[in-house]
Amino acid sequence: MRAFGRSSGVNWTSDTRSKVGGGVLLALLGAGLPALVGAALHSHVGEAYEETRLYFGTARPDGRPPIGEDEFMRFLDREITPAFPEGLTVHDGYGQWRGQDGKSVRETSYEVVLLYPEKEAEDRSVRIERIRQAYEAQYQQDSVGRSDDKVSAEF
């Protein structure tokens, strides 16, 4: 040990090994250790949910004007909201797909995002299929796209 100075009878000392060990400890504490501890303590956030996204096109096959926002919102209020009263999200979109004639169809679209507990997936899937069928029939659509994913969600 080596003395660095004296002040009012206090000895300040230094040991190289202590400096290196202390520096490593401070680096771990300052950088990664809190994140690792936090991840270990909170490894699962939320509950198991299903996320279903529905893709609604607006082009009409008979050449009439596309399904407008007001018309789509009436469909949402009449068909989707009663089946998912706890909530949903609607996004405006623009999509394209290849028609049966091989030509690309470009259209304004709506994406509806539904979240529901995984344990209710079977019942909710029945509701979702009714919504898809209603839109296809009412607006003469070839299909309403659907994608499903398992997620964790917390509200």
PDB file of C-alpha atoms in Angstrom:
ATOM      1  CA  MET A   1       0.000   0.000   0.000  1.00  0.00           C
ATOM      2  CA  ARG A   2       1.059   3.472  -0.685  1.00  0.00           C
ATOM      3  CA  ALA A   3       0.015   6.579   1.207  1.00  0.00           C
ATOM      4  CA  PHE A   4      -1.350   9.416  -0.928  1.00  0.00           C
ATOM      5  CA  GLY A   5      -1.675  12.065   1.645  1.00  0.00           C
ATOM      6  CA  ARG A   6      -2.693  12.994   5.096  1.00  0.00           C
ATOM      7  CA  SER A   7      -5.414  15.252   6.203  1.00  0.00           C
ATOM      8  CA  SER A   8      -6.335  15.710   9.818  1.00  0.00           C
ATOM      9  CA  GLY A   9      -4.906  12.331  10.743  1.00  0.00           C
ATOM     10  CA  VAL A  10      -6.746  10.350   8.005  1.00  0.00           C
ATOM     11  CA  ASN A  11      -4.687   8.074   5.778  1.00  0.00           C
ATOM     12  CA  TRP A  12      -5.805   7.697   2.155  1.00  0.00           C
ATOM     13  CA  THR A  13      -4.460   4.507   0.666  1.00  0.00           C
ATOM     14  CA  SER A  14      -4.607   2.784  -2.703  1.00  0.00           C
ATOM     15  CA  ASP A  15      -4.293  -0.812  -3.741  1.00  0.00           C
ATOM     16  CA  THR A  16      -4.147  -1.559  -7.473  1.00  0.00           C
ATOM     17  CA  ARG A  17      -6.167  -4.770  -7.157  1.00  0.00           C
ATOM     18  CA  SER A  18      -8.938  -2.924  -5.333  1.00  0.00           C
ATOM     19  CA  LYS A  19      -9.035  -0.255  -8.005  1.00  0.00           C
ATOM     20  CA  VAL A  20      -9.392  -2.789 -10.834  1.00  0.00           C
ATOM     21  CA  GLY A  21     -11.976  -4.869  -8.989  1.00  0.00           C
ATOM     22  CA  GLY A  22     -13.933  -1.771  -7.991  1.00  0.00           C
ATOM     23  CA  GLY A  23     -13.851  -0.474 -11.559  1.00  0.00           C
ATOM     24  CA  VAL A  24     -15.227  -3.733 -12.940  1.00  0.00           C
ATOM     25  CA  LEU A  25     -17.950  -3.763 -10.301  1.00  0.00           C
ATOM     26  CA  LEU A  26     -18.921  -0.178 -11.087  1.00  0.00           C
ATOM     27  CA  ALA A  27     -19.028  -0.953 -14.802  1.00  0.00           C
ATOM     28  CA  LEU A  28     -21.316  -3.932 -14.226  1.00  0.00           C
ATOM     29  CA  LEU A  29     -23.554  -1.991 -11.899  1.00  0.00           C
ATOM     30  CA  GLY A  30     -23.699   1.006 -14.183  1.00  0.00           C
ATOM     31  CA  ALA A  31     -24.191  -0.791 -17.479  1.00  0.00           C
ATOM     32  CA  GLY A  32     -25.604  -4.270 -17.504  1.00  0.00           C
ATOM     33  CA  LEU A  33     -26.440  -5.627 -14.104  1.00  0.00           C
ATOM     34  CA  PRO A  34     -29.603  -3.567 -13.512  1.00  0.00           C
ATOM     35  CA  ALA A  35     -30.935  -4.597 -16.911  1.00  0.00           C
ATOM     36  CA  LEU A  36     -30.194  -8.255 -16.225  1.00  0.00           C
ATOM     37  CA  VAL A  37     -31.783  -8.140 -12.798  1.00  0.00           C
ATOM     38  CA  GLY A  38     -34.801  -6.272 -14.201  1.00  0.00           C
ATOM     39  CA  ALA A  39     -35.248  -8.822 -16.973  1.00  0.00           C
ATOM     40  CA  ALA A  40     -35.010 -11.683 -14.497  1.00  0.00           C
ATOM     41  CA  LEU A  41     -37.602 -10.102 -12.216  1.00  0.00           C
ATOM     42  CA  HIS A  42     -39.988  -9.147 -15.050  1.00  0.00           C
ATOM     43  CA  SER A  43     -39.525 -11.920 -17.583  1.00  0.00           C
ATOM     44  CA  HIS A  44     -43.263 -12.172 -18.337  1.00  0.00           C
ATOM     45  CA  VAL A  45     -45.268  -9.018 -18.861  1.00  0.00           C
ATOM     46  CA  GLY A  46     -48.967  -9.274 -19.496  1.00  0.00           C
ATOM     47  CA  GLU A  47     -51.295 -12.146 -20.168  1.00  0.00           C
ATOM     48  CA  ALA A  48     -51.569 -14.517 -23.121  1.00  0.00           C
ATOM     49  CA  TYR A  49     -53.676 -12.883 -25.841  1.00  0.00           C
ATOM     50  CA  GLU A  50     -54.540 -13.508 -29.465  1.00  0.00           C
ATOM     51  CA  GLU A  51     -54.198 -10.650 -31.921  1.00  0.00           C
ATOM     52  CA  THR A  52     -56.289 -10.821 -35.062  1.00  0.00           C
ATOM     53  CA  ARG A  53     -55.891  -8.337 -37.886  1.00  0.00           C
ATOM     54  CA  LEU A  54     -58.631  -8.038 -40.472  1.00  0.00           C
ATOM     55  CA  TYR A  55     -58.034  -6.362 -43.841  1.00  0.00           C
ATOM     56  CA  PHE A  56     -61.086  -4.813 -45.488  1.00  0.00           C
ATOM     57  CA  GLY A  57     -60.850  -3.670 -49.091  1.00  0.00           C
ATOM     58  CA  THR A  58     -63.075  -0.909 -50.435  1.00  0.00           C
ATOM     59  CA  ALA A  59     -63.107  -1.404 -54.227  1.00  0.00           C
ATOM     60  CA  ARG A  60     -66.413  -2.624 -55.616  1.00  0.00           C
ATOM     61  CA  PRO A  61     -66.452  -5.168 -58.437  1.00  0.00           C
ATOM     62  CA  ASP A  62     -69.329  -3.486 -60.281  1.00  0.00           C
ATOM     63  CA  GLY A  63     -67.511  -0.198 -60.872  1.00  0.00           C
ATOM     64  CA  ARG A  64     -69.459   1.809 -58.293  1.00  0.00           C
ATOM     65  CA  PRO A  65     -67.484   4.205 -56.095  1.00  0.00           C
ATOM     66  CA  PRO A  66     -65.421   2.553 -53.346  1.00  0.00           C
ATOM     67  CA  ILE A  67     -66.829   1.921 -49.891  1.00  0.00           C
ATOM     68  CA  GLY A  68     -66.391   5.246 -48.118  1.00  0.00           C
ATOM     69  CA  GLU A  69     -65.339   5.966 -44.568  1.00  0.00           C
ATOM     70  CA  ASP A  70     -68.893   6.704 -43.375  1.00  0.00           C
ATOM     71  CA  GLU A  71     -70.153   3.456 -44.871  1.00  0.00           C
ATOM     72  CA  PHE A  72     -67.308   1.458 -43.343  1.00  0.00           C
ATOM     73  CA  MET A  73     -67.877   3.075 -39.918  1.00  0.00           C
ATOM     74  CA  ARG A  74     -71.558   2.079 -40.081  1.00  0.00           C
ATOM     75  CA  PHE A  75     -70.444  -1.518 -40.771  1.00  0.00           C
ATOM     76  CA  LEU A  76     -67.987  -1.276 -37.859  1.00  0.00           C
ATOM     77  CA  ASP A  77     -70.719  -0.012 -35.519  1.00  0.00           C
ATOM     78  CA  ARG A  78     -73.248  -2.614 -36.655  1.00  0.00           C
ATOM     79  CA  GLU A  79     -71.098  -5.751 -37.027  1.00  0.00           C
ATOM     80  CA  ILE A  80     -67.697  -5.465 -35.338  1.00  0.00           C
ATOM     81  CA  THR A  81     -68.246  -3.358 -32.217  1.00  0.00           C
ATOM     82  CA  PRO A  82     -71.061  -5.546 -30.832  1.00  0.00           C
ATOM     83  CA  ALA A  83     -68.830  -8.626 -31.250  1.00  0.00           C
ATOM     84  CA  PHE A  84     -65.840  -6.889 -29.594  1.00  0.00           C
ATOM     85  CA  PRO A  85     -67.338  -4.302 -27.214  1.00  0.00           C
ATOM     86  CA  GLU A  86     -64.190  -4.146 -25.058  1.00  0.00           C
ATOM     87  CA  GLY A  87     -62.359  -2.336 -27.845  1.00  0.00           C
ATOM     88  CA  LEU A  88     -60.493  -2.484 -31.129  1.00  0.00           C
ATOM     89  CA  THR A  89     -58.220  -0.397 -33.316  1.00  0.00           C
ATOM     90  CA  VAL A  90     -58.861   0.762 -36.883  1.00  0.00           C
ATOM     91  CA  HIS A  91     -56.053   1.832 -39.241  1.00  0.00           C
ATOM     92  CA  ASP A  92     -56.493   3.455 -42.634  1.00  0.00           C
ATOM     93  CA  GLY A  93     -54.522   1.637 -45.278  1.00  0.00           C
ATOM     94  CA  TYR A  94     -53.727   1.295 -48.922  1.00  0.00           C
ATOM     95  CA  GLY A  95     -53.385  -2.174 -50.338  1.00  0.00           C
ATOM     96  CA  GLN A  96     -53.008  -4.079 -53.522  1.00  0.00           C
ATOM     97  CA  TRP A  97     -53.694  -7.610 -54.638  1.00  0.00           C
ATOM     98  CA  ARG A  98     -53.857  -9.601 -57.845  1.00  0.00           C
ATOM     99  CA  GLY A  99     -57.330 -10.227 -59.193  1.00  0.00           C
ATOM    100  CA  GLN A 100     -58.503 -13.381 -60.913  1.00  0.00           C
ATOM    101  CA  ASP A 101     -57.778 -11.721 -64.262  1.00  0.00           C
ATOM    102  CA  GLY A 102     -54.113 -11.330 -63.266  1.00  0.00           C
ATOM    103  CA  LYS A 103     -54.270  -7.551 -62.960  1.00  0.00           C
ATOM    104  CA  SER A 104     -53.207  -5.696 -59.835  1.00  0.00           C
ATOM    105  CA  VAL A 105     -55.988  -4.024 -57.914  1.00  0.00           C
ATOM    106  CA  ARG A 106     -54.992  -1.072 -55.743  1.00  0.00           C
ATOM    107  CA  GLU A 107     -57.420   0.251 -53.195  1.00  0.00           C
ATOM    108  CA  THR A 108     -57.969   2.120 -49.987  1.00  0.00           C
ATOM    109  CA  SER A 109     -58.419  -0.342 -47.158  1.00  0.00           C
ATOM    110  CA  TYR A 110     -59.065  -0.595 -43.448  1.00  0.00           C
ATOM    111  CA  GLU A 111     -57.168  -2.736 -40.973  1.00  0.00           C
ATOM    112  CA  VAL A 112     -59.001  -3.692 -37.798  1.00  0.00           C
ATOM    113  CA  VAL A 113     -56.890  -5.001 -34.902  1.00  0.00           C
ATOM    114  CA  LEU A 114     -58.603  -7.157 -32.286  1.00  0.00           C
ATOM    115  CA  LEU A 115     -57.019  -8.350 -29.024  1.00  0.00           C
ATOM    116  CA  TYR A 116     -58.686 -10.965 -26.868  1.00  0.00           C
ATOM    117  CA  PRO A 117     -57.631 -13.463 -24.189  1.00  0.00           C
ATOM    118  CA  GLU A 118     -56.119 -16.624 -25.628  1.00  0.00           C
ATOM    119  CA  LYS A 119     -58.547 -18.751 -23.623  1.00  0.00           C
ATOM    120  CA  GLU A 120     -61.432 -17.161 -25.603  1.00  0.00           C
ATOM    121  CA  ALA A 121     -59.858 -17.803 -29.024  1.00  0.00           C
ATOM    122  CA  GLU A 122     -62.356 -20.420 -30.194  1.00  0.00           C
ATOM    123  CA  ASP A 123     -65.443 -18.307 -29.432  1.00  0.00           C
ATOM    124  CA  ARG A 124     -63.820 -15.150 -30.811  1.00  0.00           C
ATOM    125  CA  SER A 125     -62.817 -16.915 -34.017  1.00  0.00           C
ATOM    126  CA  VAL A 126     -66.471 -17.745 -34.682  1.00  0.00           C
ATOM    127  CA  ARG A 127     -67.370 -14.064 -34.224  1.00  0.00           C
ATOM    128  CA  ILE A 128     -64.543 -13.003 -36.551  1.00  0.00           C
ATOM    129  CA  GLU A 129     -65.669 -15.379 -39.292  1.00  0.00           C
ATOM    130  CA  ARG A 130     -69.207 -13.976 -39.074  1.00  0.00           C
ATOM    131  CA  ILE A 131     -67.797 -10.457 -39.520  1.00  0.00           C
ATOM    132  CA  ARG A 132     -65.760 -11.529 -42.557  1.00  0.00           C
ATOM    133  CA  GLN A 133     -68.737 -13.271 -44.148  1.00  0.00           C
ATOM    134  CA  ALA A 134     -71.018 -10.284 -43.525  1.00  0.00           C
ATOM    135  CA  TYR A 135     -68.599  -7.851 -45.182  1.00  0.00           C
ATOM    136  CA  GLU A 136     -67.942 -10.134 -48.141  1.00  0.00           C
ATOM    137  CA  ALA A 137     -71.665 -10.608 -48.741  1.00  0.00           C
ATOM    138  CA  GLN A 138     -72.750  -7.005 -48.159  1.00  0.00           C
ATOM    139  CA  TYR A 139     -70.020  -5.436 -50.320  1.00  0.00           C
ATOM    140  CA  GLN A 140     -69.443  -8.232 -52.864  1.00  0.00           C
ATOM    141  CA  GLN A 141     -65.828  -8.700 -51.763  1.00  0.00           C
ATOM    142  CA  ASP A 142     -63.725 -11.699 -52.802  1.00  0.00           C
ATOM    143  CA  SER A 143     -62.374 -11.936 -49.279  1.00  0.00           C
ATOM    144  CA  VAL A 144     -61.526 -10.154 -46.050  1.00  0.00           C
ATOM    145  CA  GLY A 145     -57.910 -10.871 -45.122  1.00  0.00           C
ATOM    146  CA  ARG A 146     -57.139 -12.277 -41.697  1.00  0.00           C
ATOM    147  CA  SER A 147     -53.922 -12.826 -39.763  1.00  0.00           C
ATOM    148  CA  ASP A 148     -53.601 -14.207 -36.223  1.00  0.00           C
ATOM    149  CA  ASP A 149     -50.730 -14.032 -33.782  1.00  0.00           C
ATOM    150  CA  LYS A 150     -50.083 -14.918 -30.154  1.00  0.00           C
ATOM    151  CA  VAL A 151     -48.988 -11.937 -28.046  1.00  0.00           C
ATOM    152  CA  SER A 152     -48.621 -10.829 -24.444  1.00  0.00           C
ATOM    153  CA  ALA A 153     -50.758  -7.862 -23.493  1.00  0.00           C
ATOM    154  CA  GLU A 154     -51.458  -5.889 -20.352  1.00  0.00           C
ATOM    155  CA  PHE A 155     -54.069  -3.207 -19.877  1.00  0.00           C
TER     156      PHE A 155
END
